[in-house]
PDB file of C-alpha atoms and ligand atoms in Angstrom:
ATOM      1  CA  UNK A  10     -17.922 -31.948   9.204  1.00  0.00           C
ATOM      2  CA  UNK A  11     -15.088 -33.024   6.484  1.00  0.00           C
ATOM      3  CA  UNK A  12     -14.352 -31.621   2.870  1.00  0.00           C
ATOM      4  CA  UNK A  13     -16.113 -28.471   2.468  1.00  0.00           C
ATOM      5  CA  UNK A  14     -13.600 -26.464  -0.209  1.00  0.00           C
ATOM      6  CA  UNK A  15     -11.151 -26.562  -2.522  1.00  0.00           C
ATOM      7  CA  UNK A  16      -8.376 -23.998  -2.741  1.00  0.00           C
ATOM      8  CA  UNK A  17      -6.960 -23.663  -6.319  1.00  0.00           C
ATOM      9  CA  UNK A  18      -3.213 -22.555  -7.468  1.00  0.00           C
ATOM     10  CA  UNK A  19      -3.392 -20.811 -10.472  1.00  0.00           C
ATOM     11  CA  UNK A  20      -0.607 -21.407 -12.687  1.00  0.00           C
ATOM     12  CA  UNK A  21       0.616 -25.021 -13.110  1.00  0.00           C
ATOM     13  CA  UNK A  22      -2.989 -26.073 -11.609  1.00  0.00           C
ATOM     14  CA  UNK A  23      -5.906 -24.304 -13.759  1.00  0.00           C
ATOM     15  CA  UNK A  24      -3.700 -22.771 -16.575  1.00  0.00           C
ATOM     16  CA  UNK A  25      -0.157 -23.034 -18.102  1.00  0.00           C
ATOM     17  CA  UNK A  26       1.555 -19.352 -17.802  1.00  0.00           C
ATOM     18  CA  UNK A  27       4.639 -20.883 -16.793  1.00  0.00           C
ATOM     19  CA  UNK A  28       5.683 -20.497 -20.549  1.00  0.00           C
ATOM     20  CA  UNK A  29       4.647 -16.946 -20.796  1.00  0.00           C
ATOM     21  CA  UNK A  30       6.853 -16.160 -17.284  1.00  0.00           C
ATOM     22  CA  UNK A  31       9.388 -17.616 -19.164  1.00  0.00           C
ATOM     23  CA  UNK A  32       9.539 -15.773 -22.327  1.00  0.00           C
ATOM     24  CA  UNK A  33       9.274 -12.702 -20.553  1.00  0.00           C
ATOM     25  CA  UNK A  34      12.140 -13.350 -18.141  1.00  0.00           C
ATOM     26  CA  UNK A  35      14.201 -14.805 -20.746  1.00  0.00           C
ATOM     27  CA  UNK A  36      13.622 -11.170 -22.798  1.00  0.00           C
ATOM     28  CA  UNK A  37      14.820  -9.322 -19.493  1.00  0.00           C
ATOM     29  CA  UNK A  38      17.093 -11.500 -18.698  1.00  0.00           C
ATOM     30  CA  UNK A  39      18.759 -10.987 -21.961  1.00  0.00           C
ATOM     31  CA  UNK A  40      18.686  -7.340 -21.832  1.00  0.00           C
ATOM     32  CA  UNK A  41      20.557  -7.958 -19.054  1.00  0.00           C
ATOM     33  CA  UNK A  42      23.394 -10.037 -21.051  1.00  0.00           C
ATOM     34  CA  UNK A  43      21.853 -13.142 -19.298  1.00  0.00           C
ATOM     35  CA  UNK A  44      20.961 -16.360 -20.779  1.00  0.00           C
ATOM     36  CA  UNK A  45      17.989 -17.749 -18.973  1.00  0.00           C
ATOM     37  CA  UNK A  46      17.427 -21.508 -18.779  1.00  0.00           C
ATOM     38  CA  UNK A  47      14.129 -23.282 -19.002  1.00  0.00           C
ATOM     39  CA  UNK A  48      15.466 -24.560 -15.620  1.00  0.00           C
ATOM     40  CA  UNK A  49      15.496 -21.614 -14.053  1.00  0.00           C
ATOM     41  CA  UNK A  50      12.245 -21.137 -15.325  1.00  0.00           C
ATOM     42  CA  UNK A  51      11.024 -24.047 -13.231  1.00  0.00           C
ATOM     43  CA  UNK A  52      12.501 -23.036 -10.602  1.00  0.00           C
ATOM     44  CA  UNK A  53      10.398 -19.787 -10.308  1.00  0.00           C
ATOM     45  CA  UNK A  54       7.065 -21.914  -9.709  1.00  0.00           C
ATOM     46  CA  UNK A  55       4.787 -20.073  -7.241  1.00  0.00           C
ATOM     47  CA  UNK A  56       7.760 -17.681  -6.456  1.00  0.00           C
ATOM     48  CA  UNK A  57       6.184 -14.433  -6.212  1.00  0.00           C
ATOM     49  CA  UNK A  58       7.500 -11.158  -9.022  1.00  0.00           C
ATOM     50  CA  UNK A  59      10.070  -9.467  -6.927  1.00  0.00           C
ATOM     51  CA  UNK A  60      11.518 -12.819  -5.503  1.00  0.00           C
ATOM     52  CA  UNK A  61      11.739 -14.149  -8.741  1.00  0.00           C
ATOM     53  CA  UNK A  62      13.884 -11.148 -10.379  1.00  0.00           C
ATOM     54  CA  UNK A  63      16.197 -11.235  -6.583  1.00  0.00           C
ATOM     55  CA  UNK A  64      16.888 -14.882  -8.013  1.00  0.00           C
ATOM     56  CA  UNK A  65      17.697 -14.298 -11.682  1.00  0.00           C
ATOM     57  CA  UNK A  66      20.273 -11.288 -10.402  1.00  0.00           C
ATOM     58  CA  UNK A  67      22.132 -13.733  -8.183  1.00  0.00           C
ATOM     59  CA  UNK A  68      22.177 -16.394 -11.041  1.00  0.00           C
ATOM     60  CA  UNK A  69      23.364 -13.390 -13.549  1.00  0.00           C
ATOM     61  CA  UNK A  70      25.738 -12.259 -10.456  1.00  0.00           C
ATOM     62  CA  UNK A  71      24.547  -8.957 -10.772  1.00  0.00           C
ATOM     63  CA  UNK A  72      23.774  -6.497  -8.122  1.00  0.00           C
ATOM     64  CA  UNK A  73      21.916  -3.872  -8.968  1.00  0.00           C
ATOM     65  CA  UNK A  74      19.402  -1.114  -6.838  1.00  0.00           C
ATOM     66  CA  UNK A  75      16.013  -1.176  -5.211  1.00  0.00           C
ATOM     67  CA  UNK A  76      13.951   1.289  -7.613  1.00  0.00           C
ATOM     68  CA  UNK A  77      16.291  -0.213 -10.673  1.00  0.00           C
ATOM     69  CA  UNK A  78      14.949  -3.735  -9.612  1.00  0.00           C
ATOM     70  CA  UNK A  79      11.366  -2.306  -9.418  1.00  0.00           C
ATOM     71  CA  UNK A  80      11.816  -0.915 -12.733  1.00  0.00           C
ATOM     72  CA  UNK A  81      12.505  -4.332 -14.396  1.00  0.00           C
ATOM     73  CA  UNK A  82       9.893  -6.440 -12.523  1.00  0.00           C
ATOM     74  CA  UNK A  83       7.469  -3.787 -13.817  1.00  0.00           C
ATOM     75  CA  UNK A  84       9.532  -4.580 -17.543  1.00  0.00           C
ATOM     76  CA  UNK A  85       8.752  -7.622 -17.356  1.00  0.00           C
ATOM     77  CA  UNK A  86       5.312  -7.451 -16.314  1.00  0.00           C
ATOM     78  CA  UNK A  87       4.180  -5.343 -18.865  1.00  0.00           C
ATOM     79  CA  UNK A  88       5.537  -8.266 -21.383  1.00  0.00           C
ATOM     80  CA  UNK A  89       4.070 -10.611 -19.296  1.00  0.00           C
ATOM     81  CA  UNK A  90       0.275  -9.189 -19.474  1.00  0.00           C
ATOM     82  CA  UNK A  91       0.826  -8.485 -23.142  1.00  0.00           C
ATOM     83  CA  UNK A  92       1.075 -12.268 -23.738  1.00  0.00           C
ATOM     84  CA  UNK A  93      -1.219 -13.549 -20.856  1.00  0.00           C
ATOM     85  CA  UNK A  94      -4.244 -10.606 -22.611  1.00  0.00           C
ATOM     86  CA  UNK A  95      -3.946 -13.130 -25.320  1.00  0.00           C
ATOM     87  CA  UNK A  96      -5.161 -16.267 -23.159  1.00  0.00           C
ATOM     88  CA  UNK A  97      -8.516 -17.901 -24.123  1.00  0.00           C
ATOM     89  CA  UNK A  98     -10.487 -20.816 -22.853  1.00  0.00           C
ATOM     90  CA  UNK A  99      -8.312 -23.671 -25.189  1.00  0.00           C
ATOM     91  CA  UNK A 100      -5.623 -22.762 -22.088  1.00  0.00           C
ATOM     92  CA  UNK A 101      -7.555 -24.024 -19.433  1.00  0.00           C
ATOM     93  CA  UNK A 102      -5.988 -26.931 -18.654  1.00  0.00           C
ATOM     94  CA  UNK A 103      -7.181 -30.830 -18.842  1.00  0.00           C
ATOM     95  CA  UNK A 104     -10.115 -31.512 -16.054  1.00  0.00           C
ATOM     96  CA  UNK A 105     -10.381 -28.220 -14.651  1.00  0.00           C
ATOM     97  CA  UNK A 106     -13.738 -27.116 -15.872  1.00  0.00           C
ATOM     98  CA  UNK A 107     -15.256 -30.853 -14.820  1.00  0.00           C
ATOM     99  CA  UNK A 108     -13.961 -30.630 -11.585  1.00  0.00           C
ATOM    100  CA  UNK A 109     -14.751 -26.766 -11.301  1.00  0.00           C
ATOM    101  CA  UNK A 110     -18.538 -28.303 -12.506  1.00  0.00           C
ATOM    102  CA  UNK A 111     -18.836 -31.079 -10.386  1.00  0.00           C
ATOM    103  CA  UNK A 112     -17.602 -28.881  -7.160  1.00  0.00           C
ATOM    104  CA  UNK A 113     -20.100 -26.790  -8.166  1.00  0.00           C
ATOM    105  CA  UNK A 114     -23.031 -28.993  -8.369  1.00  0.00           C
ATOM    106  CA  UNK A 115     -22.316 -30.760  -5.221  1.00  0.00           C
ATOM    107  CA  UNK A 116     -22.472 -27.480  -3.215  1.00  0.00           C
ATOM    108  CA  UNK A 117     -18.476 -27.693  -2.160  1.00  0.00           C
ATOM    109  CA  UNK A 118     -17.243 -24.087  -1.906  1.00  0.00           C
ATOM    110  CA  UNK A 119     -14.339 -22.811  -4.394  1.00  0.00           C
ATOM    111  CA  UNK A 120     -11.237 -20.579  -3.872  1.00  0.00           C
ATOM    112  CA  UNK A 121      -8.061 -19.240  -5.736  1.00  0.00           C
ATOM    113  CA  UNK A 122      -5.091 -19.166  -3.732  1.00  0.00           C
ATOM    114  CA  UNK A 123      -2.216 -17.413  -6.276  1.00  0.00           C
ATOM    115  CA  UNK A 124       0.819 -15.745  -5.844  1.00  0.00           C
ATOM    116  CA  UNK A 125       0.164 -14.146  -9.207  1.00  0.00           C
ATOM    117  CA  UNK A 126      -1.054 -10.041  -8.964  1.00  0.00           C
ATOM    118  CA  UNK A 127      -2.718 -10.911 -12.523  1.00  0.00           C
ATOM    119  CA  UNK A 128      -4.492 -13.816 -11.502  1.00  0.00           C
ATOM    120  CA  UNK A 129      -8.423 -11.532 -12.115  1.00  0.00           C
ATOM    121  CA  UNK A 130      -6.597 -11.187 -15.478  1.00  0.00           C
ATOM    122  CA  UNK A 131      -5.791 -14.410 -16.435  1.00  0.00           C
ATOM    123  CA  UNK A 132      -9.042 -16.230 -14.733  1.00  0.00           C
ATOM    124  CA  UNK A 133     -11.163 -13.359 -16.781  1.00  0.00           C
ATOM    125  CA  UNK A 134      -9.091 -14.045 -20.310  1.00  0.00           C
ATOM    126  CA  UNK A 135      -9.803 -18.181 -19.712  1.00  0.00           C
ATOM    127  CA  UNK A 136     -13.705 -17.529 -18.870  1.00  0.00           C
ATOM    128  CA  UNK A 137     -13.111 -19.823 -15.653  1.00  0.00           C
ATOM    129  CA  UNK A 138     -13.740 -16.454 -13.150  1.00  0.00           C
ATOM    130  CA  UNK A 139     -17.547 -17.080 -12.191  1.00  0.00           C
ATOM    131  CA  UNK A 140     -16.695 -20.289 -10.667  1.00  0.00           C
ATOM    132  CA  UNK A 141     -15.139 -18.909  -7.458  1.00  0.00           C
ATOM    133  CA  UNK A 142     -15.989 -17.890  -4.135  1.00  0.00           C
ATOM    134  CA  UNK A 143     -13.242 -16.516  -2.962  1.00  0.00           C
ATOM    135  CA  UNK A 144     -10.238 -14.743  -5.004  1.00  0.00           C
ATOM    136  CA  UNK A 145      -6.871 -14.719  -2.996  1.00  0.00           C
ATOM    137  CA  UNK A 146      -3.825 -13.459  -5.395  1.00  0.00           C
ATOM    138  CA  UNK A 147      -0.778 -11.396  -4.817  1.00  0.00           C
ATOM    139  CA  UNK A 148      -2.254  -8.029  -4.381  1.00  0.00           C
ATOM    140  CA  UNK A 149      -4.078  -9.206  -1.321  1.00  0.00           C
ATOM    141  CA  UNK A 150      -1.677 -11.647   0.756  1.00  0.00           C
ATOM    142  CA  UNK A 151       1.473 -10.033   2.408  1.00  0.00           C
ATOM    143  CA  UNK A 152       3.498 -13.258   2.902  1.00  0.00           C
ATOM    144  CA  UNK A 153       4.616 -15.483   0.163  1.00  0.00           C
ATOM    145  CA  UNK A 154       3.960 -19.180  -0.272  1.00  0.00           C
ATOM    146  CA  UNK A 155       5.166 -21.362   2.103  1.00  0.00           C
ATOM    147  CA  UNK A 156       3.748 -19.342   4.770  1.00  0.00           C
ATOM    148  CA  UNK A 157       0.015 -20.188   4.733  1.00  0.00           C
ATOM    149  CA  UNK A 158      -1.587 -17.132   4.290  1.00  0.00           C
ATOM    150  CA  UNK A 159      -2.801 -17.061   0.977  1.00  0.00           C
ATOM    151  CA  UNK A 160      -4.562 -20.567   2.079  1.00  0.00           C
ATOM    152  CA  UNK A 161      -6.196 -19.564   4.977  1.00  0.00           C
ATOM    153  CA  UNK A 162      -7.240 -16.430   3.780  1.00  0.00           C
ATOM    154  CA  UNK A 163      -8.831 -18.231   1.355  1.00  0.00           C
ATOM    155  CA  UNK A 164     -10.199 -20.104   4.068  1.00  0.00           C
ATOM    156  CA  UNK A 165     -11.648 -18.001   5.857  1.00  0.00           C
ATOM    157  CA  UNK A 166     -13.264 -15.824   2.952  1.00  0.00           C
ATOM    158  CA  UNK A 167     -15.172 -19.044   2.008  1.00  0.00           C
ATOM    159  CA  UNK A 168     -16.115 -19.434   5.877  1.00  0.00           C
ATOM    160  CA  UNK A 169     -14.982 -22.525   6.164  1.00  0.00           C
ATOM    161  CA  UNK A 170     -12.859 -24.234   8.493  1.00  0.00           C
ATOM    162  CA  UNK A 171      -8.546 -25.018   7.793  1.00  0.00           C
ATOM    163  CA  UNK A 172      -9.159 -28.636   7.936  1.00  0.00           C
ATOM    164  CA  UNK A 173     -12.257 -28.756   5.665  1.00  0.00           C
ATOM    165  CA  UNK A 174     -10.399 -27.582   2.916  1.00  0.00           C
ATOM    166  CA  UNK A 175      -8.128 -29.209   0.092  1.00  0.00           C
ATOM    167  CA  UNK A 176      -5.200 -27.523  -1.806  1.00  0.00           C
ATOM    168  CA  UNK A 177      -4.461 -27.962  -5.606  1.00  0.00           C
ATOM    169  CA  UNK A 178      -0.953 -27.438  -5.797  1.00  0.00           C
ATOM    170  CA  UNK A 179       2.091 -28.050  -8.340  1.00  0.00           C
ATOM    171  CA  UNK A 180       4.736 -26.027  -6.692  1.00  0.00           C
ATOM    172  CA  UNK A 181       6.942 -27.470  -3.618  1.00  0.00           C
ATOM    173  CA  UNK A 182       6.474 -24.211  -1.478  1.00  0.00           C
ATOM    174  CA  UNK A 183       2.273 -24.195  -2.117  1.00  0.00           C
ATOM    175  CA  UNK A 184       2.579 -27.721  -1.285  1.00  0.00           C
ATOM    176  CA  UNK A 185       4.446 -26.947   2.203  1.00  0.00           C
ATOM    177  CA  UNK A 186       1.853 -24.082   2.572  1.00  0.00           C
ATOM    178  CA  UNK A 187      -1.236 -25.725   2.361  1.00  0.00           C
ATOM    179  CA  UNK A 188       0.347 -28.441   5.081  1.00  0.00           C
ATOM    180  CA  UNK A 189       1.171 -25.494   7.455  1.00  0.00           C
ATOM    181  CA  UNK A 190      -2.361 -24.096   7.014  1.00  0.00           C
ATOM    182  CA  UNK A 191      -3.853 -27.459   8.330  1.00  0.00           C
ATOM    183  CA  UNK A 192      -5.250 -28.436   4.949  1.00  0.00           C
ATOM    184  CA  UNK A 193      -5.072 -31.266   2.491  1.00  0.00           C
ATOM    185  CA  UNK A 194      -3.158 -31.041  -0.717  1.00  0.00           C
ATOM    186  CA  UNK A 195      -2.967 -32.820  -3.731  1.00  0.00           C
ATOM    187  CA  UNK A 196       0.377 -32.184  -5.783  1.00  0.00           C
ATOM    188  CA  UNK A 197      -0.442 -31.747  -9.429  1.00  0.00           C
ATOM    189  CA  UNK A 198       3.016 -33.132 -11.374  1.00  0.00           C
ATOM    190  CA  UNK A 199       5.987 -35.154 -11.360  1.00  0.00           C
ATOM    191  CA  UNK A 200       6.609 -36.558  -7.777  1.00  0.00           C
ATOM    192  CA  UNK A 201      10.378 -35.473  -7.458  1.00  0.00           C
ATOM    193  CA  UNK A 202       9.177 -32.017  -5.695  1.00  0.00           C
ATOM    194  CA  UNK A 203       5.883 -32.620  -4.591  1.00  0.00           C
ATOM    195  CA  UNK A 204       6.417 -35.315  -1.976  1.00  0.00           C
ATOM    196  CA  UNK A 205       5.036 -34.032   1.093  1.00  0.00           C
ATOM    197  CA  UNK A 206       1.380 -33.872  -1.044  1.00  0.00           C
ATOM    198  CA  UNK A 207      -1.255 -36.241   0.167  1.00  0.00           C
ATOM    199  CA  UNK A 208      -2.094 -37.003  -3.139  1.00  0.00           C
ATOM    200  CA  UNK A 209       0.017 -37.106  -6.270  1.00  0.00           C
ATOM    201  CA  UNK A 210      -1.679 -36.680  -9.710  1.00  0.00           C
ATOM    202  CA  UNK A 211      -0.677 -35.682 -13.313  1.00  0.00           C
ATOM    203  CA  UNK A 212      -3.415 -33.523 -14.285  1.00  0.00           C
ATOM    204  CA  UNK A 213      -6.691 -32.865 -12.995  1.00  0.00           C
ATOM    205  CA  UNK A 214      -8.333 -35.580 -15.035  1.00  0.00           C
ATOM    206  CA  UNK A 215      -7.090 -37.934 -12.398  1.00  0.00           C
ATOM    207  CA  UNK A 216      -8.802 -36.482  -9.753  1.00  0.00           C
ATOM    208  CA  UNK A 217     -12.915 -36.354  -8.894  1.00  0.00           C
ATOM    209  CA  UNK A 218     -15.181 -35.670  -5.588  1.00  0.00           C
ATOM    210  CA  UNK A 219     -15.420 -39.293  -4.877  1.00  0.00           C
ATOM    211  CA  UNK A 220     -10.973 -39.539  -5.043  1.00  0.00           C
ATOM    212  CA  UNK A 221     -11.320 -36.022  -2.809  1.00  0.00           C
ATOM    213  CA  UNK A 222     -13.838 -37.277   0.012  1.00  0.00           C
ATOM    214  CA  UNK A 223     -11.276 -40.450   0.753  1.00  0.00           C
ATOM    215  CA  UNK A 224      -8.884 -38.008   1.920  1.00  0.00           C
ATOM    216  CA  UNK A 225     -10.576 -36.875   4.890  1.00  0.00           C
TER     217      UNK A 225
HETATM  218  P1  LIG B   3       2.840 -12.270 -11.264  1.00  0.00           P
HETATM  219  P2  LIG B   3       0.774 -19.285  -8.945  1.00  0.00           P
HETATM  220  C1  LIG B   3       2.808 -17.701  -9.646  1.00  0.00           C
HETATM  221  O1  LIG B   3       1.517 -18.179  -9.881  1.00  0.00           O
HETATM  222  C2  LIG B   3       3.753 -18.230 -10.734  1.00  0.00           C
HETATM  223  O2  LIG B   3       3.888 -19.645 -10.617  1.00  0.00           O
HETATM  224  C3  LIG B   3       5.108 -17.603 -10.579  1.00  0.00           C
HETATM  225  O3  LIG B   3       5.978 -18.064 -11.596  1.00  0.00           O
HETATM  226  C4  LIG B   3       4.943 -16.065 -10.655  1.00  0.00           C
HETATM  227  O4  LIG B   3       6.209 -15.426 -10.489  1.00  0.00           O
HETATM  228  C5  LIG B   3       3.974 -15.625  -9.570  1.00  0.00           C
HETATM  229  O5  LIG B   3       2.733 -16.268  -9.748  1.00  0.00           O
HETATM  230  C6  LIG B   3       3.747 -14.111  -9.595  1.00  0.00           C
HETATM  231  O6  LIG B   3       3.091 -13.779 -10.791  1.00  0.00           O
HETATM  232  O7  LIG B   3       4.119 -11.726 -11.798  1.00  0.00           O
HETATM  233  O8  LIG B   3       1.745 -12.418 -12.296  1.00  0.00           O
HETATM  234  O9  LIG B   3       2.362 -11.487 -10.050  1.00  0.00           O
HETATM  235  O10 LIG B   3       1.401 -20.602  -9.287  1.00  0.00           O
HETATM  236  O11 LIG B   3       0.957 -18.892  -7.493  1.00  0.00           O
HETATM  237  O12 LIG B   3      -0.649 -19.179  -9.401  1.00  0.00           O
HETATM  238 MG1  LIG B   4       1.532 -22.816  -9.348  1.00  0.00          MG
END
């Protein structure tokens, strides 16, 4: 019985793409005649590809057609994985490979739980892949963060119960997720959005097994 897994978000948790999102937005938004704020950026946390561009239309108060929309996202991508192809292992960030290696050597089971569809990409480019599991990203989970899916898919590839696992999370809606999924969650951030967390931490040097098994 008790803590048997952890469930990692991707970006914002084990890596910062958040700035690469952003520059690649910012150049579609722009083709757009939009100026997109590093605000708006933030916003987009966890938000999945499509949902993201719906919001950045009805910011730039455009409306514009289904396969149009598809075109852009796919625009953007292809910006998106240029930069990301770049990644190495400096852009892992702080904590995550001792945590990933003390996980490991204590037997607890590990799992990626990302909105991202380039999440093999990006956990292949920062050498961190052999450390999981269980892979759960965009291309595989139907519903979008906060519906639990991705988390107890996750789950239950690991073969391990809901309540045995805890949630990294810096996003509001993974945070709200991981809850509905009967997990535990510790917020990775600044505490304004990530209330609802059981645990609140900066980075992921704040955090080991022995802070994890107090939790359940
Ligand atoms: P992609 P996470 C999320 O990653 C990002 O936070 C979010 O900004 C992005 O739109 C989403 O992945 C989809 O990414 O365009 O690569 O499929 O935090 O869930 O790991
Ligand atoms: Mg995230």
């Amino acid at each position: 019985m008790g803590f048997k897994a952890c469930l990692f978000d991707l970006d914002g948790v084990l890596v910062d793409t958040a700035k690469y999102h952003f520059l690649a937005w910012k150049r579609l938004a722009n083709t757009l005649d939009f100026d997109f704020s590093e605000e708006m950026n933030e916003q987009l946390k966890g938000v999945s590809r499509v949902e993201s561009l719906r919001k950045i239309l009805d910011w730039a108060g455009l409306q514009i057609p289904n396969d149009k929309q598809n075109e852009l996202a796919t625009l953007k991508n292809s910006w998106y994985v240029e930069m990301i192809s770049g990644m190495s292992s400096n852009e892992v960030l702080p904590g995550a490979i001792n945590l990933l290696e003390e996980l490991r050597k204590n037997n607890i089971k590990i799992g990626l739980g990302s909105a991202s569809k380039n999440a093999k990409l990006i956990l292949d480019q920062t050498g961190i892949t052999s450390y999981f599991d269980a892979l759960v990203d965009g291309n595989i989970v139907r519903n979008s963060k906060p519906d639990p899916e991705v988390f107890l898919k996750g789950a239950e590839l690991l073969n391990v119960t809901p309540s045995n696992c805890l949630v990294f999370e810096d996003a509001s809606a993974g945070i709200d997720a991981a809850i509905s999924a009967g997990m535990k969650v510790v917020g990775i951030g600044s505490t304004k959005d990530l209330g609802n967390a059981h645990l609140l931490v900066q980075n992921l040097t704040q955090i080991n097994l022995n802070a994890i098994q107090q939790l359940f």
